[in-house]
Tab-separated table of C-alpha atoms and ligand atoms in Angstrom:
chain	number	residue	atom	x	y	z
A	1	MET	CA	-58.736	6.039	83.570
A	2	ASN	CA	-55.213	7.092	82.764
A	3	PRO	CA	-52.479	6.065	85.188
A	4	THR	CA	-50.677	8.735	87.177
A	5	ILE	CA	-47.200	7.390	86.505
A	6	SER	CA	-45.949	5.734	83.339
A	7	ILE	CA	-42.729	3.764	83.487
A	8	VAL	CA	-41.466	3.464	79.920
A	9	ALA	CA	-38.542	1.517	78.447
A	10	PRO	CA	-37.330	0.266	75.066
A	11	VAL	CA	-36.591	-3.446	74.692
A	12	TYR	CA	-34.567	-5.148	72.002
A	13	ASN	CA	-33.711	-8.838	72.254
A	14	GLU	CA	-34.029	-8.793	76.036
A	15	GLU	CA	-35.586	-12.258	76.510
A	16	HIS	CA	-33.081	-13.131	79.234
A	17	GLY	CA	-33.541	-10.116	81.452
A	18	ILE	CA	-36.964	-8.683	80.752
A	19	GLU	CA	-38.941	-10.712	83.269
A	20	GLU	CA	-36.633	-9.664	86.068
A	21	PHE	CA	-37.079	-6.035	85.031
A	22	ILE	CA	-40.876	-6.221	84.829
A	23	GLN	CA	-41.034	-7.869	88.226
A	24	ALA	CA	-38.676	-5.335	89.787
A	25	VAL	CA	-40.724	-2.414	88.465
A	26	ALA	CA	-44.000	-4.016	89.558
A	27	ASP	CA	-42.622	-4.597	93.056
A	28	VAL	CA	-41.480	-0.995	93.379
A	29	MET	CA	-44.658	0.496	91.935
A	30	ASN	CA	-47.049	-1.630	93.970
A	31	GLU	CA	-45.614	0.008	97.050
A	32	GLN	CA	-46.413	3.468	95.720
A	33	GLU	CA	-49.972	4.541	96.232
A	34	LEU	CA	-50.447	5.773	92.685
A	35	PRO	CA	-52.043	4.187	89.632
A	36	TRP	CA	-49.240	3.227	87.234
A	37	GLU	CA	-48.480	1.553	83.921
A	38	LEU	CA	-45.329	-0.076	82.589
A	39	LEU	CA	-45.055	0.603	78.882
A	40	LEU	CA	-42.438	-1.367	76.970
A	41	VAL	CA	-41.595	-0.623	73.358
A	42	ASN	CA	-40.426	-3.708	71.504
A	43	ASP	CA	-37.853	-2.393	69.040
A	44	GLY	CA	-38.065	-5.204	66.468
A	45	SER	CA	-36.667	-7.964	68.698
A	46	ALA	CA	-35.766	-11.154	66.873
A	47	ASP	CA	-36.071	-13.323	69.981
A	48	ARG	CA	-38.968	-14.187	72.309
A	49	THR	CA	-39.190	-10.726	73.897
A	50	LEU	CA	-42.655	-9.886	72.529
A	51	GLU	CA	-44.091	-13.292	73.473
A	52	ILE	CA	-42.824	-12.802	76.996
A	53	LEU	CA	-44.480	-9.377	77.167
A	54	GLN	CA	-47.805	-10.790	75.961
A	55	GLU	CA	-47.546	-13.610	78.450
A	56	LYS	CA	-46.639	-11.298	81.357
A	57	LYS	CA	-49.534	-8.962	80.629
A	58	LYS	CA	-51.933	-11.672	81.739
A	59	ALA	CA	-50.479	-11.578	85.237
A	60	ILE	CA	-49.697	-7.854	85.385
A	61	PRO	CA	-52.532	-5.786	83.886
A	62	GLN	CA	-50.521	-2.557	84.263
A	63	LEU	CA	-48.106	-3.844	81.634
A	64	GLU	CA	-48.605	-2.427	78.145
A	65	TRP	CA	-46.530	-2.911	75.035
A	66	VAL	CA	-46.004	-1.224	71.691
A	67	ASP	CA	-44.488	-3.320	68.930
A	68	LEU	CA	-42.468	-1.455	66.290
A	69	SER	CA	-42.345	-2.728	62.707
A	70	ARG	CA	-38.562	-3.284	62.808
A	71	ASN	CA	-35.473	-2.292	64.792
A	72	PHE	CA	-35.336	1.511	64.769
A	73	GLY	CA	-32.658	1.989	67.434
A	74	HIS	CA	-32.622	3.042	71.062
A	75	GLN	CA	-33.466	6.740	70.661
A	76	ALA	CA	-36.340	6.053	68.248
A	77	ALA	CA	-37.753	3.388	70.564
A	78	VAL	CA	-37.551	5.751	73.534
A	79	THR	CA	-39.251	8.418	71.444
A	80	ALA	CA	-42.073	5.950	70.723
A	81	ALA	CA	-42.273	5.135	74.420
A	82	ILE	CA	-42.594	8.805	75.406
A	83	ALA	CA	-45.231	9.331	72.718
A	84	HIS	CA	-47.403	6.495	74.056
A	85	ALA	CA	-47.084	7.203	77.782
A	86	ARG	CA	-50.429	8.146	79.301
A	87	GLY	CA	-49.396	9.165	82.797
A	88	GLN	CA	-49.187	12.586	84.419
A	89	ALA	CA	-45.479	11.874	84.583
A	90	ALA	CA	-43.262	9.335	82.864
A	91	VAL	CA	-40.129	7.647	84.122
A	92	ILE	CA	-37.947	6.825	81.125
A	93	MET	CA	-35.356	4.093	81.594
A	94	ASP	CA	-33.495	1.175	80.007
A	95	ALA	CA	-34.893	-2.313	80.548
A	96	ASP	CA	-31.570	-4.031	81.285
A	97	MET	CA	-31.434	-3.118	85.016
A	98	GLN	CA	-28.612	-0.649	84.395
A	99	ASP	CA	-31.075	2.005	85.444
A	100	PRO	CA	-32.103	0.613	88.869
A	101	PRO	CA	-35.899	0.439	89.387
A	102	SER	CA	-35.223	1.105	93.078
A	103	LEU	CA	-34.525	4.730	92.134
A	104	ILE	CA	-38.058	5.257	90.783
A	105	PRO	CA	-39.553	6.295	94.173
A	106	LYS	CA	-36.897	9.012	94.513
A	107	LEU	CA	-37.698	10.345	91.054
A	108	ILE	CA	-41.394	10.358	91.887
A	109	ALA	CA	-40.758	12.096	95.226
A	110	SER	CA	-38.828	14.828	93.428
A	111	TRP	CA	-41.714	15.205	90.962
A	112	GLN	CA	-44.216	15.433	93.811
A	113	ALA	CA	-42.042	18.153	95.316
A	114	GLY	CA	-42.745	20.195	92.201
A	115	ASN	CA	-39.929	19.370	89.786
A	116	GLN	CA	-40.938	18.796	86.178
A	117	VAL	CA	-37.786	17.344	84.630
A	118	VAL	CA	-35.855	15.099	87.020
A	119	PHE	CA	-32.575	13.697	85.709
A	120	ALA	CA	-31.082	10.545	87.199
A	121	ARG	CA	-27.397	11.460	87.456
A	122	ARG	CA	-24.704	8.760	87.496
A	123	THR	CA	-22.136	9.020	90.213
A	124	GLN	CA	-20.319	5.932	88.943
A	125	ARG	CA	-20.731	3.348	86.242
A	126	ALA	CA	-20.034	-0.372	86.123
A	127	GLU	CA	-18.965	-0.816	82.507
A	128	THR	CA	-15.341	-1.669	81.796
A	129	GLY	CA	-12.926	-1.639	78.870
A	130	LEU	CA	-13.322	0.264	75.635
A	131	ARG	CA	-16.999	0.978	76.201
A	132	ARG	CA	-16.284	2.660	79.512
A	133	LEU	CA	-13.409	4.628	78.052
A	134	GLY	CA	-15.714	5.763	75.249
A	135	PHE	CA	-18.475	6.880	77.616
A	136	GLU	CA	-16.036	8.676	79.897
A	137	THR	CA	-14.194	10.482	77.130
A	138	PHE	CA	-17.497	11.543	75.618
A	139	HIS	CA	-18.811	12.981	78.857
A	140	LYS	CA	-15.531	14.729	79.593
A	141	PHE	CA	-15.376	16.559	76.278
A	142	PHE	CA	-19.060	16.907	75.602
A	143	ARG	CA	-19.568	20.030	77.674
A	144	TYR	CA	-16.773	21.817	75.834
A	145	ALA	CA	-18.175	20.781	72.482
A	146	ILE	CA	-21.691	22.112	72.905
A	147	ASP	CA	-23.153	25.604	72.834
A	148	PHE	CA	-26.159	24.721	74.946
A	149	PRO	CA	-25.688	23.735	78.606
A	150	ILE	CA	-26.601	20.065	79.094
A	151	PRO	CA	-25.893	18.586	82.530
A	152	ALA	CA	-22.978	16.173	82.818
A	153	ASN	CA	-23.370	12.435	83.501
A	154	VAL	CA	-27.025	12.209	82.641
A	155	GLY	CA	-28.614	9.945	80.061
A	156	VAL	CA	-32.068	8.897	79.013
A	157	PHE	CA	-32.981	7.785	82.574
A	158	SER	CA	-35.226	10.527	83.955
A	159	LEU	CA	-38.721	11.554	84.945
A	160	LEU	CA	-40.700	14.008	82.836
A	161	ASP	CA	-43.858	15.779	83.886
A	162	ARG	CA	-46.746	15.837	81.408
A	163	CYS	CA	-45.920	19.427	80.385
A	164	ALA	CA	-42.359	18.395	79.431
A	165	ILE	CA	-43.577	15.202	77.724
A	166	ASN	CA	-45.902	17.212	75.529
A	167	GLU	CA	-43.116	19.601	74.511
A	168	VAL	CA	-40.627	16.778	73.815
A	169	LYS	CA	-43.307	15.084	71.705
A	170	LYS	CA	-43.675	18.219	69.603
A	171	LEU	CA	-39.988	18.374	68.684
A	172	PRO	CA	-39.829	17.144	65.109
A	173	GLU	CA	-36.141	16.249	64.855
A	174	ARG	CA	-35.071	12.764	63.720
A	175	ASN	CA	-31.450	12.715	64.935
A	176	ARG	CA	-32.380	12.777	68.557
A	177	PHE	CA	-30.159	13.261	71.544
A	178	LEU	CA	-32.756	12.908	74.265
A	179	PRO	CA	-30.811	14.066	77.360
A	180	GLY	CA	-30.192	17.299	75.459
A	181	LEU	CA	-33.840	17.641	74.513
A	182	TYR	CA	-35.022	17.111	78.098
A	183	SER	CA	-32.744	19.894	79.123
A	184	TRP	CA	-33.701	22.061	76.174
A	185	VAL	CA	-37.444	22.103	76.929
A	186	GLY	CA	-36.739	23.816	80.247
A	187	PHE	CA	-39.287	23.819	83.102
A	188	LYS	CA	-38.252	23.141	86.686
A	189	GLN	CA	-35.321	20.735	86.541
A	190	ASN	CA	-33.637	18.699	89.241
A	191	PHE	CA	-31.278	15.742	89.807
A	192	VAL	CA	-31.306	12.475	91.687
A	193	ASP	CA	-27.949	10.695	92.017
A	194	TYR	CA	-27.386	6.968	91.558
A	195	ALA	CA	-24.663	4.415	90.822
A	196	ARG	CA	-25.094	2.768	87.445
A	197	ASP	CA	-24.996	-1.030	87.516
A	198	ASP	CA	-23.900	-3.389	84.801
A	199	ARG	CA	-26.678	-5.020	82.795
A	200	SER	CA	-28.242	-7.978	84.584
A	201	ALA	CA	-28.426	-10.355	81.593
A	202	GLY	CA	-27.438	-10.560	77.947
A	203	THR	CA	-25.001	-8.373	76.060
A	204	PRO	CA	-25.270	-4.644	75.258
A	205	LYS	CA	-27.640	-4.173	72.347
A	206	GLN	CA	-26.262	-0.865	71.178
A	207	THR	CA	-23.340	-1.397	68.848
A	208	PHE	CA	-20.240	0.746	69.176
A	209	LYS	CA	-21.028	2.270	65.788
A	210	ARG	CA	-24.466	3.360	67.008
A	211	LEU	CA	-22.955	4.870	70.134
A	212	ILE	CA	-20.595	6.918	67.970
A	213	LYS	CA	-23.500	8.113	65.834
A	214	TYR	CA	-25.356	8.964	69.045
A	215	ALA	CA	-22.379	10.915	70.404
A	216	SER	CA	-22.033	12.906	67.191
A	217	ASP	CA	-25.782	13.611	67.203
A	218	GLY	CA	-25.305	14.962	70.696
A	219	VAL	CA	-22.604	17.364	69.592
A	220	MET	CA	-24.042	18.325	66.225
A	221	SER	CA	-27.604	18.910	67.310
A	222	PHE	CA	-26.502	21.194	70.125
A	223	SER	CA	-23.525	22.990	68.665
A	224	TYR	CA	-21.904	24.675	65.684
A	225	LYS	CA	-18.540	24.533	67.408
A	226	PRO	CA	-17.029	21.873	65.108
A	227	ILE	CA	-17.635	24.230	62.188
A	228	ARG	CA	-16.275	27.190	64.120
A	229	VAL	CA	-13.098	25.263	64.924
A	230	LEU	CA	-12.683	24.661	61.195
A	231	GLY	CA	-13.191	28.355	60.549
A	232	PHE	CA	-10.512	29.168	63.097
A	233	MET	CA	-8.090	26.680	61.549
A	234	GLY	CA	-8.778	28.196	58.139
A	235	LEU	CA	-8.086	31.656	59.500
A	236	MET	CA	-4.791	30.546	61.072
A	237	THR	CA	-3.708	28.941	57.803
A	238	ALA	CA	-4.562	32.107	55.880
A	239	VAL	CA	-2.646	34.300	58.328
A	240	MET	CA	0.349	31.991	58.059
A	241	ALA	CA	0.152	32.029	54.258
A	242	PHE	CA	0.016	35.814	54.255
A	243	ALA	CA	3.090	36.072	56.484
A	244	ILE	CA	5.032	33.640	54.331
A	245	ALA	CA	4.007	35.474	51.166
A	246	LEU	CA	5.117	38.789	52.652
A	247	TYR	CA	8.444	37.351	53.731
A	248	PHE	CA	9.337	35.812	50.390
A	249	THR	CA	8.111	38.755	48.316
A	250	ALA	CA	10.181	41.151	50.422
A	251	LYS	CA	13.205	38.891	50.154
A	252	ARG	CA	12.828	38.729	46.363
A	253	LEU	CA	12.334	42.502	46.019
A	254	LEU	CA	15.387	43.201	48.117
A	255	GLY	CA	17.357	41.123	45.667
A	256	TYR	CA	18.202	38.113	47.831
A	257	GLU	CA	18.754	34.798	46.104
A	258	ILE	CA	15.935	32.335	46.638
A	259	ALA	CA	17.382	28.864	46.941
A	260	PHE	CA	15.492	26.425	44.743
A	261	THR	CA	15.171	23.635	47.212
A	262	GLY	CA	12.094	22.940	49.344
A	263	PHE	CA	10.588	19.879	47.720
A	264	THR	CA	9.931	18.265	51.096
A	265	THR	CA	8.195	21.397	52.324
A	266	LEU	CA	5.961	21.393	49.257
A	267	VAL	CA	4.984	17.753	49.653
A	268	ILE	CA	4.127	18.265	53.316
A	269	LEU	CA	2.178	21.450	52.648
A	270	ILE	CA	0.164	20.057	49.752
A	271	SER	CA	-0.717	16.746	51.370
A	272	GLY	CA	-1.291	18.316	54.785
A	273	LEU	CA	-3.584	21.031	53.485
A	274	GLY	CA	-5.342	18.537	51.191
A	275	GLY	CA	-6.084	16.300	54.152
A	276	LEU	CA	-7.312	19.198	56.224
A	277	ILE	CA	-9.619	20.373	53.446
A	278	LEU	CA	-11.096	16.899	52.941
A	279	LEU	CA	-11.627	16.605	56.676
A	280	ALA	CA	-13.410	19.939	56.707
A	281	ILE	CA	-15.651	18.896	53.824
A	282	ALA	CA	-16.488	15.614	55.580
A	283	LEU	CA	-17.443	17.455	58.741
A	284	VAL	CA	-19.675	19.866	56.864
A	285	GLY	CA	-21.054	16.790	55.079
A	286	GLU	CA	-22.087	15.331	58.436
A	287	TYR	CA	-24.220	18.386	59.086
A	288	VAL	CA	-25.609	18.276	55.542
A	289	ALA	CA	-26.507	14.588	55.890
A	290	ARG	CA	-28.402	15.425	59.059
A	291	ILE	CA	-30.208	18.259	57.303
A	292	TYR	CA	-31.156	15.779	54.569
A	293	ASP	CA	-32.495	13.381	57.189
A	294	GLU	CA	-34.645	16.118	58.674
A	295	VAL	CA	-35.913	17.298	55.308
A	296	LYS	CA	-36.993	13.801	54.274
A	297	ASN	CA	-39.254	14.004	57.279
A	298	ARG	CA	-39.716	10.258	57.678
A	299	PRO	CA	-41.245	9.223	60.967
A	300	ALA	CA	-38.764	8.197	63.666
A	301	TYR	CA	-40.522	4.817	64.059
A	302	ILE	CA	-43.517	2.811	62.810
A	303	VAL	CA	-45.895	1.034	65.188
A	304	LYS	CA	-47.021	-2.444	64.111
A	305	SER	CA	-49.350	-3.240	66.984
A	306	THR	CA	-49.979	-2.322	70.586
A	307	SER	CA	-51.714	-3.660	73.658
A	308	MET	CA	-53.383	-0.300	74.258
A	309	ASP	CA	-56.760	0.871	72.924
A	310	SER	CA	-56.456	2.447	69.510
A	311	ASN	CA	-57.735	5.824	70.769
A	312	ASN	CA	-54.609	6.173	72.866
A	313	ASP	CA	-52.230	5.845	69.925
B	1	UDP	N1	-32.392	-1.033	72.795
B	1	UDP	C1	-33.389	-0.831	71.842
B	1	UDP	N2	-33.047	-0.825	70.518
B	1	UDP	C2	-31.754	-1.001	70.097
B	1	UDP	C3	-30.748	-1.161	71.080
B	1	UDP	C4	-31.100	-1.162	72.420
B	1	UDP	O1	-34.557	-0.670	72.172
B	1	UDP	O2	-31.524	-1.003	68.886
B	1	UDP	C5	-32.776	-1.039	74.229
B	1	UDP	C6	-32.243	-2.200	75.038
B	1	UDP	O3	-33.124	-3.295	75.025
B	1	UDP	C7	-32.099	-1.603	76.429
B	1	UDP	C8	-31.785	-0.137	76.138
B	1	UDP	O4	-32.231	0.113	74.802
B	1	UDP	O5	-33.308	-1.658	77.168
B	1	UDP	C9	-30.308	0.196	76.272
B	1	UDP	O6	-29.544	-0.640	75.433
B	1	UDP	P1	-28.113	-1.194	75.836
B	1	UDP	O7	-28.133	-1.670	77.227
B	1	UDP	O8	-27.711	-2.159	74.785
B	1	UDP	O9	-27.240	0.105	75.678
B	1	UDP	P2	-26.165	0.778	76.653
B	1	UDP	O10	-26.537	0.424	78.058
B	1	UDP	O11	-24.867	0.235	76.244
B	1	UDP	O12	-26.303	2.237	76.359
B	2	MG	MG1	-27.470	-1.059	78.911
């Protein structure tokens, strides 16, 4: 029989913290009177993570795992996790204790009250330094950068009802920004607030480069604004050029001398405009590269093996 609630999480080189996480989830879920499963997607870990999962499954039968063929990245692993969840609802979270398992009952209560997409919303976060600055700047500017309303301060941590899971599963895009997609599918949405902890063990597994790619996916898959800004800058430049042309032509026609200096101005104009044009091409290129990714239509992840029966794949 399928469980009512699936708790799903991606894991990548989490050998130091994963047991604590599994235990915390099991403790919370055993208090709920609902059949549950904990589904962990091993995203090509190079350490003992998978062995630990196999070992733990002997003691906790509700634990299931899906092993990917290599490291596909956080969003792909979460996508795999959502695809394999069997419950009537799935709680999607990180396995590093930054998303506190103690919040799960609140998410479930909100689902039982009839909500179909329940976002866990951060009221504060524990990270420090450059990473924190990056996250905060992103969330501050993100809502101005997108065309589609996506709630602020939400991430992957959420609960989705089966109807939302099925719609998210159908979305074919590769460059995924999941918080946006949860919001995009609609249904009855709600929030549960929490304070985000620091990870309990190990170092962050997402590199800064990947976070930047993730942030630009967020903007580009939900907005054409970057291109529109370029269009506006182009228009301003053209208007300025027209005004300058008018001014100098009139001056010439009226017989004024045109002083033959202005080398500095020329250098600044040519290099400035050149830079702007290259920047514009690069930005358009980012969209084109994403289109290319989508057109290639490669799967977001490949499953090597799983603890679940093959008919549930
Ligand atoms: N993770 C993953 N694949 C990756 C990187 C991370 O499955 O390539 C998992 C990781 O094990 C953790 C979650 O995704 O459960 C969030 O990763 P992390 O804590 O490193 O990211 P951050 O909290 O900085 O967003
Ligand atoms: Mg983390």
